[in-house]
PDB file of N, CA, C and O in Angstrom:
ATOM      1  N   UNK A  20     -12.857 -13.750  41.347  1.00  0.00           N
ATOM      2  CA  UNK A  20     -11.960 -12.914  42.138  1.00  0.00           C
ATOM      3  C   UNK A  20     -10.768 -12.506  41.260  1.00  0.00           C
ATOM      4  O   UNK A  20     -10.040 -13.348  40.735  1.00  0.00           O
ATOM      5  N   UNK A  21     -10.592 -11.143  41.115  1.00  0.00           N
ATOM      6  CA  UNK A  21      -9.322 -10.838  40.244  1.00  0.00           C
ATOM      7  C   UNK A  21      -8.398 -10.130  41.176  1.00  0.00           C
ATOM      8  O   UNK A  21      -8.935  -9.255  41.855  1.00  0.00           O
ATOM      9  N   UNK A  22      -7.097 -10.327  41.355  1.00  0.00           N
ATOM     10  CA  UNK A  22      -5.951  -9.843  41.925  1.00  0.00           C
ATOM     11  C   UNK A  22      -5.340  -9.392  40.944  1.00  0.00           C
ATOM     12  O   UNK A  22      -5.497  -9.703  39.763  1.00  0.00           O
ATOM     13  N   UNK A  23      -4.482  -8.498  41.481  1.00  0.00           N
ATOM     14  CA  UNK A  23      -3.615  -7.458  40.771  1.00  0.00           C
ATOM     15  C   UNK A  23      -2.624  -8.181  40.921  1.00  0.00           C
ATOM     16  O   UNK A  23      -2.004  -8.369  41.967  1.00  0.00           O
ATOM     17  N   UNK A  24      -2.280  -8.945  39.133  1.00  0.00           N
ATOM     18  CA  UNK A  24      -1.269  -9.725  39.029  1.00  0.00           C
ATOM     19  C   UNK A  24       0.253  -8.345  38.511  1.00  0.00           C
ATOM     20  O   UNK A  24      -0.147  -7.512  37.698  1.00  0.00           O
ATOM     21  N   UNK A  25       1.118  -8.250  38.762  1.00  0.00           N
ATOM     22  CA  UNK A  25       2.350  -7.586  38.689  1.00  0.00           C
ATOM     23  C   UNK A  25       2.560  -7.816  37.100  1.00  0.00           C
ATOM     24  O   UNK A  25       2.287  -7.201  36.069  1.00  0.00           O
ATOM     25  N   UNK A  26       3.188  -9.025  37.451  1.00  0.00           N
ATOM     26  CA  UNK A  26       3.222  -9.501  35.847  1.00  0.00           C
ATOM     27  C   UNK A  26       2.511  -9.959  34.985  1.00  0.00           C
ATOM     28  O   UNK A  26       3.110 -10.514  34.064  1.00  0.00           O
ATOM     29  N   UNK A  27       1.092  -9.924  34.923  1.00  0.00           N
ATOM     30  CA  UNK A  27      -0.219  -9.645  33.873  1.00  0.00           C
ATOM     31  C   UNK A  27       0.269  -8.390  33.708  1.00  0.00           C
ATOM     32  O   UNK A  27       0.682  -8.212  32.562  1.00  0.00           O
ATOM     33  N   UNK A  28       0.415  -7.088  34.713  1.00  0.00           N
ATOM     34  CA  UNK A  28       0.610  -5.569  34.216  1.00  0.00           C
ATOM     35  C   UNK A  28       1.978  -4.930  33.314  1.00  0.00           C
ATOM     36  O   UNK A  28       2.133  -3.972  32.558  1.00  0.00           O
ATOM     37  N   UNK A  29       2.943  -6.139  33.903  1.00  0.00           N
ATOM     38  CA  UNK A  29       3.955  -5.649  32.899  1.00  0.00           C
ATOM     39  C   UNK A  29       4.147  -6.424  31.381  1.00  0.00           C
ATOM     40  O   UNK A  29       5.087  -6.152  30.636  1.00  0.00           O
ATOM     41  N   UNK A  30       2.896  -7.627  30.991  1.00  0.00           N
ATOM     42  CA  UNK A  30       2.737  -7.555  29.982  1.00  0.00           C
ATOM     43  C   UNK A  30       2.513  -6.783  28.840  1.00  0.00           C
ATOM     44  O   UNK A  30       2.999  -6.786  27.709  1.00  0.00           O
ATOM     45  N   UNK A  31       1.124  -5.707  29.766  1.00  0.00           N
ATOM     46  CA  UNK A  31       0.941  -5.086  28.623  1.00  0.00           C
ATOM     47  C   UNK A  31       1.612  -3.828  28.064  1.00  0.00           C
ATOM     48  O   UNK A  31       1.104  -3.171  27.155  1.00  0.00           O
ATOM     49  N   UNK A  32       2.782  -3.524  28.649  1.00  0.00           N
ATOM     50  CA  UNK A  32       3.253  -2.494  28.271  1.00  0.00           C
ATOM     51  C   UNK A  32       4.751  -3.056  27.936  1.00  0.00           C
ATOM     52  O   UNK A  32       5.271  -3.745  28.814  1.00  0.00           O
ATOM     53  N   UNK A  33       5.536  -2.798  26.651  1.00  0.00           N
ATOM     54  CA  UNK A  33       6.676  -3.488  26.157  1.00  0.00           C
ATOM     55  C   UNK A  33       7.865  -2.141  25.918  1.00  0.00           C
ATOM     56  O   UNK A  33       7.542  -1.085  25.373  1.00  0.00           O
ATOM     57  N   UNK A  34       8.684  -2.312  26.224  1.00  0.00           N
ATOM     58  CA  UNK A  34      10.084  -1.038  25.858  1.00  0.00           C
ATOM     59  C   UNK A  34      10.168  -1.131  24.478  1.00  0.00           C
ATOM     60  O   UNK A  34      10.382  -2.210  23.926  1.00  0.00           O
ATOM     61  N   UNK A  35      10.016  -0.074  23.865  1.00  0.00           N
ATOM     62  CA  UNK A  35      10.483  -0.036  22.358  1.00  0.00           C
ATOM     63  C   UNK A  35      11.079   1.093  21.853  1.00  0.00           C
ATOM     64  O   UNK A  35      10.745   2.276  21.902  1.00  0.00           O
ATOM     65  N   UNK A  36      12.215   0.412  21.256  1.00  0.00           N
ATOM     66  CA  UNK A  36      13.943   0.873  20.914  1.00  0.00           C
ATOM     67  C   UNK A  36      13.716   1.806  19.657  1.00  0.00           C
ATOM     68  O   UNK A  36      12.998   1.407  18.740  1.00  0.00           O
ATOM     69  N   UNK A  37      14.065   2.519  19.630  1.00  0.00           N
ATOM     70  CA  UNK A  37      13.986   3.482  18.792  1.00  0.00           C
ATOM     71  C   UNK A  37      15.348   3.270  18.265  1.00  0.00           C
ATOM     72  O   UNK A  37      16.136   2.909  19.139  1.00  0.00           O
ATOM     73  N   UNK A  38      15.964   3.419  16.803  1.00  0.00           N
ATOM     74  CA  UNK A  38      16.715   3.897  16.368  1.00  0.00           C
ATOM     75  C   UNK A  38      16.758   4.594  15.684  1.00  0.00           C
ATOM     76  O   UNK A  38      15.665   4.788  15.153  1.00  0.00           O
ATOM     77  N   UNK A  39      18.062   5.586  15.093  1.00  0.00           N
ATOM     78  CA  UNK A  39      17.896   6.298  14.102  1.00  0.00           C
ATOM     79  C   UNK A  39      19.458   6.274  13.151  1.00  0.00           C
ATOM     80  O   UNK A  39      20.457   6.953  13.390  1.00  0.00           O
ATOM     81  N   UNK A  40      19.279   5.340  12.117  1.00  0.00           N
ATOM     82  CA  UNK A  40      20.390   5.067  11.617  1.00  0.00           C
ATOM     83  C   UNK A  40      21.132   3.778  12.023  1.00  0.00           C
ATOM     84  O   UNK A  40      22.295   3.690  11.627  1.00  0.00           O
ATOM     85  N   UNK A  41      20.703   2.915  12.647  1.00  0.00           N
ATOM     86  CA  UNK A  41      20.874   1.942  13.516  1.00  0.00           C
ATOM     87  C   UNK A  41      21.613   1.684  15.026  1.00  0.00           C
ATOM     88  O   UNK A  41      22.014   0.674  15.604  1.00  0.00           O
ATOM     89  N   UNK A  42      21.569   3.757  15.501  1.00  0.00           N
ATOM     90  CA  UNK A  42      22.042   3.579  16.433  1.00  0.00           C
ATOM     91  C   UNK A  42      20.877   3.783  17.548  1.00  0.00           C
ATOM     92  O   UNK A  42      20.325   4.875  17.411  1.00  0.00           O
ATOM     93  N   UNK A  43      20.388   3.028  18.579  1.00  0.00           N
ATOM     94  CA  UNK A  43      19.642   3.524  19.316  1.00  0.00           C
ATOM     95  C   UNK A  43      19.574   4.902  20.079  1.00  0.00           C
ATOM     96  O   UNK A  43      20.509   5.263  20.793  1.00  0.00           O
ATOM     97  N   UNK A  44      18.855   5.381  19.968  1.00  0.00           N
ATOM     98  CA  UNK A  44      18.540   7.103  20.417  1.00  0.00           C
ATOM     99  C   UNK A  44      17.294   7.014  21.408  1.00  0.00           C
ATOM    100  O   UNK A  44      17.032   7.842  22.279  1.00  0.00           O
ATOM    101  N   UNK A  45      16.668   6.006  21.152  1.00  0.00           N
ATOM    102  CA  UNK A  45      15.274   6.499  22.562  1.00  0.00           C
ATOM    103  C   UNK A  45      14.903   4.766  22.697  1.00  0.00           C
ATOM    104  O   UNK A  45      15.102   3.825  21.929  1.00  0.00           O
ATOM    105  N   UNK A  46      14.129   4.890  24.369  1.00  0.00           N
ATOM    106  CA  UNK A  46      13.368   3.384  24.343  1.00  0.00           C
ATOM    107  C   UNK A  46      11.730   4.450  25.483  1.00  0.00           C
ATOM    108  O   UNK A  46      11.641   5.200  26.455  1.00  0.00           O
ATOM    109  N   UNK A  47      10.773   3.754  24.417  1.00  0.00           N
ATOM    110  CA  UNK A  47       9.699   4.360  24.859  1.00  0.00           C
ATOM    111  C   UNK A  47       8.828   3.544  25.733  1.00  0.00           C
ATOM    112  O   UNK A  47       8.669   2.700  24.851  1.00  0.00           O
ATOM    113  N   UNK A  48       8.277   3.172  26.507  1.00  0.00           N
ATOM    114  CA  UNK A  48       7.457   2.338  26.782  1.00  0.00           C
ATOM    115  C   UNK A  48       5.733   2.397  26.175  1.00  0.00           C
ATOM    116  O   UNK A  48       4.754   3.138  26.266  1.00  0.00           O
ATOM    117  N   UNK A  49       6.057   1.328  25.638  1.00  0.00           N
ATOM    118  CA  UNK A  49       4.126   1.649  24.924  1.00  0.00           C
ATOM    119  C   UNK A  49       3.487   0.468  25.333  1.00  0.00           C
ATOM    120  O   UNK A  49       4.011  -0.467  25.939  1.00  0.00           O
ATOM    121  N   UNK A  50       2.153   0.583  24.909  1.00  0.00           N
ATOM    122  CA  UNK A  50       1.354  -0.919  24.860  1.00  0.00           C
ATOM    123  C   UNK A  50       1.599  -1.267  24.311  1.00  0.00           C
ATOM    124  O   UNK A  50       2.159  -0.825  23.308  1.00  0.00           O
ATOM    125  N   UNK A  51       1.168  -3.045  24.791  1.00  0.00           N
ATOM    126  CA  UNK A  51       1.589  -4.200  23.528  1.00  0.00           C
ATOM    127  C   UNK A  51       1.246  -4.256  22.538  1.00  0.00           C
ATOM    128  O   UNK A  51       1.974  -4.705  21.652  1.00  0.00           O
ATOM    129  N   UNK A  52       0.364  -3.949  22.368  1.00  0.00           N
ATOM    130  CA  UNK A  52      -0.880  -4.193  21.513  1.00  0.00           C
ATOM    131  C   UNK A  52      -0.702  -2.709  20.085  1.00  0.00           C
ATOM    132  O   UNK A  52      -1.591  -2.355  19.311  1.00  0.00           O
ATOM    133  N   UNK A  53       0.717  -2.157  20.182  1.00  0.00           N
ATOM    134  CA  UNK A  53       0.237  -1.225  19.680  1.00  0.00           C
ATOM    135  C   UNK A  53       0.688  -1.406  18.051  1.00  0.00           C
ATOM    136  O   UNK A  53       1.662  -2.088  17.732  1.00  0.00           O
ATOM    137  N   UNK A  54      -0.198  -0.666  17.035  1.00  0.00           N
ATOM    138  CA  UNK A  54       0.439  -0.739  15.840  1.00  0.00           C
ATOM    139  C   UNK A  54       1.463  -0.430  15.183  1.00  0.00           C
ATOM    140  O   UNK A  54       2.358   0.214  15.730  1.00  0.00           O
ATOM    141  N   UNK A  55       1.541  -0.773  14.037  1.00  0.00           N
ATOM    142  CA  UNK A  55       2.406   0.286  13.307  1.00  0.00           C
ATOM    143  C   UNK A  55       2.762   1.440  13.206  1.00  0.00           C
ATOM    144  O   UNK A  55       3.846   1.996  13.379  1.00  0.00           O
ATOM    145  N   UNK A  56       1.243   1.968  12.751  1.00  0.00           N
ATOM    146  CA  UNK A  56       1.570   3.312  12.423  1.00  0.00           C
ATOM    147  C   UNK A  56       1.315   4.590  13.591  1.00  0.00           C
ATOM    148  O   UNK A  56       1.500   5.802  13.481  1.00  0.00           O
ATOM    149  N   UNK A  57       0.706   3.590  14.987  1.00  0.00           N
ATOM    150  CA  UNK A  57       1.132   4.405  16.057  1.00  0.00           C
ATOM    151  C   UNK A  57       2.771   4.179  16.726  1.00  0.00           C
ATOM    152  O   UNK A  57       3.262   4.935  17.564  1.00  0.00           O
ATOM    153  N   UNK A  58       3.449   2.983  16.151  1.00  0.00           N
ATOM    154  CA  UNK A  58       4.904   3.098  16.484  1.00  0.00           C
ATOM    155  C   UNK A  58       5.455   3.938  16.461  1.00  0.00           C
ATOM    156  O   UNK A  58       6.147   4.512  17.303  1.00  0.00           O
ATOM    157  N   UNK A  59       5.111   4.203  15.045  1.00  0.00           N
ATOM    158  CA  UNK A  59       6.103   5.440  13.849  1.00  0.00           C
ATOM    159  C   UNK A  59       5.787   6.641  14.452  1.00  0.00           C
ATOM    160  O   UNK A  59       6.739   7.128  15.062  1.00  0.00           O
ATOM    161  N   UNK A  60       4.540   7.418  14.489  1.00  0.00           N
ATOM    162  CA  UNK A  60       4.233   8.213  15.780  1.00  0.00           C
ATOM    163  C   UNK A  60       4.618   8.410  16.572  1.00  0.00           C
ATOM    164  O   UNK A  60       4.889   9.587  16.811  1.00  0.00           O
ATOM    165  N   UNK A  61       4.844   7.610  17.317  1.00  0.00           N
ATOM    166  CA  UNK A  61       5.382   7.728  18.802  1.00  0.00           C
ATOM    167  C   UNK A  61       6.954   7.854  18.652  1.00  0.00           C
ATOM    168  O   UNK A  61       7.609   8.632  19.346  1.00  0.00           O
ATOM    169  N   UNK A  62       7.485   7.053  17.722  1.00  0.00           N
ATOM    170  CA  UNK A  62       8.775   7.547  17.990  1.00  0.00           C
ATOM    171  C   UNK A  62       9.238   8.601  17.152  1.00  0.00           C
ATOM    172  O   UNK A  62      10.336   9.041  17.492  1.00  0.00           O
ATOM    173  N   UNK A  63       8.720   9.130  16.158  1.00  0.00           N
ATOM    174  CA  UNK A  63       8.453  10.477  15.469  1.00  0.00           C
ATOM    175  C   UNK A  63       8.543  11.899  16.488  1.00  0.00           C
ATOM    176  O   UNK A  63       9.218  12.912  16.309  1.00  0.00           O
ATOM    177  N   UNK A  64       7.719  11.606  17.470  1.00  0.00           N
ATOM    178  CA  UNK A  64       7.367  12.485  18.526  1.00  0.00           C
ATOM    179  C   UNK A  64       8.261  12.771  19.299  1.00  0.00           C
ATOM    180  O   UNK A  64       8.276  13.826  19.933  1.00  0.00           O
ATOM    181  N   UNK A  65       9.399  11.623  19.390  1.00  0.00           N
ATOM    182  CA  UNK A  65      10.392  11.382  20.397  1.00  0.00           C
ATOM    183  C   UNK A  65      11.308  13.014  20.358  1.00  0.00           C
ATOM    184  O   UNK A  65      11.541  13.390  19.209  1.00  0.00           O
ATOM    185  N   UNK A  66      11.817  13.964  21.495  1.00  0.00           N
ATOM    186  CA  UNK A  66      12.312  14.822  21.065  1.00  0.00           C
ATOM    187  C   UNK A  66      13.641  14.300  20.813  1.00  0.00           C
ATOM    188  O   UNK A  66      14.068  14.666  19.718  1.00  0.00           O
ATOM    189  N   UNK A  67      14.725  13.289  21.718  1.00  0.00           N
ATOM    190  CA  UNK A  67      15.947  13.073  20.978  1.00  0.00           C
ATOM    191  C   UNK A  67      15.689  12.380  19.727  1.00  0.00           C
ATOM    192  O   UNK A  67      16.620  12.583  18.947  1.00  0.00           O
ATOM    193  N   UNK A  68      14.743  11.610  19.219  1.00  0.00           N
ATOM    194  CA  UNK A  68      14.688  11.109  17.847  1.00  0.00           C
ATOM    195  C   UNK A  68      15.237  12.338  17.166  1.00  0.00           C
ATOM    196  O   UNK A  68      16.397  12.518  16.795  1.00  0.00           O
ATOM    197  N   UNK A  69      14.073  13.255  17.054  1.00  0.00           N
ATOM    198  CA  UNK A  69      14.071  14.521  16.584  1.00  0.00           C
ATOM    199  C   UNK A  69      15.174  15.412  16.259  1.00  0.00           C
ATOM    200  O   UNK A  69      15.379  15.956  15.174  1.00  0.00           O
ATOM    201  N   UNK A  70      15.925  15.507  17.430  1.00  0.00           N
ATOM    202  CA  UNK A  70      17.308  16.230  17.028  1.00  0.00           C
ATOM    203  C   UNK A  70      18.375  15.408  16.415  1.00  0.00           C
ATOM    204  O   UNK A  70      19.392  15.966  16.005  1.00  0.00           O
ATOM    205  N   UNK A  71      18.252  14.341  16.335  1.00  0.00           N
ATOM    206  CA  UNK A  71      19.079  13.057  15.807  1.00  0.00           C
ATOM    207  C   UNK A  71      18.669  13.205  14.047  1.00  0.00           C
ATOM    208  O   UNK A  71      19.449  13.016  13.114  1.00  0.00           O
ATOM    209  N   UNK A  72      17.327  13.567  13.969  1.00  0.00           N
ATOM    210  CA  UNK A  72      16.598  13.761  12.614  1.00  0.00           C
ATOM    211  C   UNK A  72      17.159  15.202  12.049  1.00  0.00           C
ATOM    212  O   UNK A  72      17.610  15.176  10.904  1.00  0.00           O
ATOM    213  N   UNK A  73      17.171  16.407  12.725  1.00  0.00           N
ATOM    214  CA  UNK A  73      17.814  17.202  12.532  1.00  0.00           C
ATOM    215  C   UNK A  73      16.763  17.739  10.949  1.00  0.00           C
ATOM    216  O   UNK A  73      17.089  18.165   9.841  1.00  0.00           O
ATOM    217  N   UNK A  74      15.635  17.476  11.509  1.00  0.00           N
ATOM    218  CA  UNK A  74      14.245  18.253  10.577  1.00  0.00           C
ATOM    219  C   UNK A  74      14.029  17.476   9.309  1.00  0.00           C
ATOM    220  O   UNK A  74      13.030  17.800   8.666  1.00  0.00           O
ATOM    221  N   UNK A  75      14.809  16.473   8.811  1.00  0.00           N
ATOM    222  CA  UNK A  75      14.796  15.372   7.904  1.00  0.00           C
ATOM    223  C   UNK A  75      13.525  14.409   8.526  1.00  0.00           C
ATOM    224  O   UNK A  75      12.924  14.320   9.596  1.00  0.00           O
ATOM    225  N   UNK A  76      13.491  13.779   7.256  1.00  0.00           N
ATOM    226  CA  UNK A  76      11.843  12.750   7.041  1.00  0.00           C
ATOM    227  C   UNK A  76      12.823  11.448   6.609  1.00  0.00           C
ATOM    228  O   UNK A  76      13.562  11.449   5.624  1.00  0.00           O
ATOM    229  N   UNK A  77      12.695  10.552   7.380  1.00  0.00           N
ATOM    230  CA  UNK A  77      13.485   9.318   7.034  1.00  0.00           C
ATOM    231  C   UNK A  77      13.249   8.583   6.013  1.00  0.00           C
ATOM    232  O   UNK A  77      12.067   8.269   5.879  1.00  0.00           O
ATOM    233  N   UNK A  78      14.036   8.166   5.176  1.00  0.00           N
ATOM    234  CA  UNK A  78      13.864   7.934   4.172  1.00  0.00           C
ATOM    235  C   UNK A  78      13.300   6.453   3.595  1.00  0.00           C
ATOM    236  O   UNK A  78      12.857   6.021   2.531  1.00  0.00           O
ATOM    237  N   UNK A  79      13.688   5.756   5.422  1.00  0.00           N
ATOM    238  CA  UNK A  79      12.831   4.622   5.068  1.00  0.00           C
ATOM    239  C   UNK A  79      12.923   3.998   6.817  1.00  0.00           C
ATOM    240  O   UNK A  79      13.989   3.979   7.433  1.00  0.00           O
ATOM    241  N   UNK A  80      11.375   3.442   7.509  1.00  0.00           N
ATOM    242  CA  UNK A  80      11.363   3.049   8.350  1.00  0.00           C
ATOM    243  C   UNK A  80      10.864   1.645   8.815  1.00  0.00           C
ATOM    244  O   UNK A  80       9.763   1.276   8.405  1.00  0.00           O
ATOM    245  N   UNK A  81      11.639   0.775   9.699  1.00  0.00           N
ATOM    246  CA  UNK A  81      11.649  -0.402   9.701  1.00  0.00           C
ATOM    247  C   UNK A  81      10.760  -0.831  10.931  1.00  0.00           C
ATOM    248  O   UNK A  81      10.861  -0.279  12.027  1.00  0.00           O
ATOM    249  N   UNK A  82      10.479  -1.160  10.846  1.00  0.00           N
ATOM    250  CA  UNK A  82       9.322  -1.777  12.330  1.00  0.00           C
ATOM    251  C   UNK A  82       9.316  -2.802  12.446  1.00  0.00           C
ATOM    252  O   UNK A  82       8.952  -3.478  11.484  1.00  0.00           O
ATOM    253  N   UNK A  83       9.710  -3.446  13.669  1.00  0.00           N
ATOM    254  CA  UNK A  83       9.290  -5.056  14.182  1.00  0.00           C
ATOM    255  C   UNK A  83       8.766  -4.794  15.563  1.00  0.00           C
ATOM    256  O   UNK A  83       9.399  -4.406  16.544  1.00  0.00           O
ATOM    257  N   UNK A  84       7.274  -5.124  15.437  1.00  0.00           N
ATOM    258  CA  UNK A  84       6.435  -4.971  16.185  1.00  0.00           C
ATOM    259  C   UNK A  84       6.512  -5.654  17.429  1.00  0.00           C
ATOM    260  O   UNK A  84       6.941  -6.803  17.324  1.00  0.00           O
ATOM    261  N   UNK A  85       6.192  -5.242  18.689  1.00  0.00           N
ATOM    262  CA  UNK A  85       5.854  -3.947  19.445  1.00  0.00           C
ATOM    263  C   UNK A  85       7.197  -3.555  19.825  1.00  0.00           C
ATOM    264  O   UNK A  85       7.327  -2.784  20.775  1.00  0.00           O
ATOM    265  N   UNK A  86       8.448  -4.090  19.058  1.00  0.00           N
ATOM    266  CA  UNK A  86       9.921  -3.908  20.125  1.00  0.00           C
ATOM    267  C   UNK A  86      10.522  -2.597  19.345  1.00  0.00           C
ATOM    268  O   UNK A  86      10.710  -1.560  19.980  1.00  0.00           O
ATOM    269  N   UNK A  87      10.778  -2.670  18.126  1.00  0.00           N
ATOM    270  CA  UNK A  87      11.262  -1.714  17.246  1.00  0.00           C
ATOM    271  C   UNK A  87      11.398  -0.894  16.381  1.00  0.00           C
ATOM    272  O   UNK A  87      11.266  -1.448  15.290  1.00  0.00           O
ATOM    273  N   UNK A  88      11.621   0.291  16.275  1.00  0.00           N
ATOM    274  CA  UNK A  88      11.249   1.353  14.902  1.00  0.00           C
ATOM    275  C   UNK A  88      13.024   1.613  15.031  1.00  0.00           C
ATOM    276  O   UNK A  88      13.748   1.923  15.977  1.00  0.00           O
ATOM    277  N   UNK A  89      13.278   1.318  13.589  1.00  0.00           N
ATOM    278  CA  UNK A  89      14.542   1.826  13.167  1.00  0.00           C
ATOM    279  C   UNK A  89      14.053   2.504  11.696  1.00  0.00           C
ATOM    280  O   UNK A  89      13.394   2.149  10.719  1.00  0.00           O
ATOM    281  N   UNK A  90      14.943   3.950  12.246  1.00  0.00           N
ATOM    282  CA  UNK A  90      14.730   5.411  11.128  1.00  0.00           C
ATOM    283  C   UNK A  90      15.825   5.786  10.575  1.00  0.00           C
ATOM    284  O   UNK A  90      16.728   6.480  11.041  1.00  0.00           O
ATOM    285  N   UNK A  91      15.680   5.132   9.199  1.00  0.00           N
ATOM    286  CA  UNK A  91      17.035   5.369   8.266  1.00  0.00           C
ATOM    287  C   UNK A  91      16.515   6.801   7.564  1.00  0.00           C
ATOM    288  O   UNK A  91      15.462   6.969   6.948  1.00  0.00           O
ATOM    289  N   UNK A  92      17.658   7.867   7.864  1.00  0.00           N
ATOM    290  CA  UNK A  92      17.779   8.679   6.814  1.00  0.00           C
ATOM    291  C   UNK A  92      18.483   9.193   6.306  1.00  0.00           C
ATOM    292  O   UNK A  92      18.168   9.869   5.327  1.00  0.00           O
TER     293      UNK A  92
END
């Protein structure tokens, strides 16, 4: 018998903080489970990332998995 546990469901999905420069600019909700280089993606995609980026390619990006992408540029 499986019930729809609440909190089994909000396991799998974790808030992750975007920064850019070390100031936070976005929090996305993704799966837990997700990688790296779909982090970077996803918060790449972000449109306030984006205008915060101001068409620049960061020059170096930090990831601690599944909570954080910080985008130094």
């Amino acid at each position: 018998e499986t019930k729809n546990d609440p909190e089994l469901a909000k396991a799998e999905t974790v808030t992750m903080i975007v920064q850019v420069n070390g100031k936070v600019r976005d929090r996305i909700d993704v799966d837990a489970s997700i990688d790296e280089v779909e982090m970077e993606k996803v918060a790449l995609a972000s449109s306030r990332v984006q205008e915060h980026l101001a068409g620049r390619t960061p020059r170096n990006v930090i990831i601690v998995r599944p909570k954080l992408v910080n985008l130094v540029g």
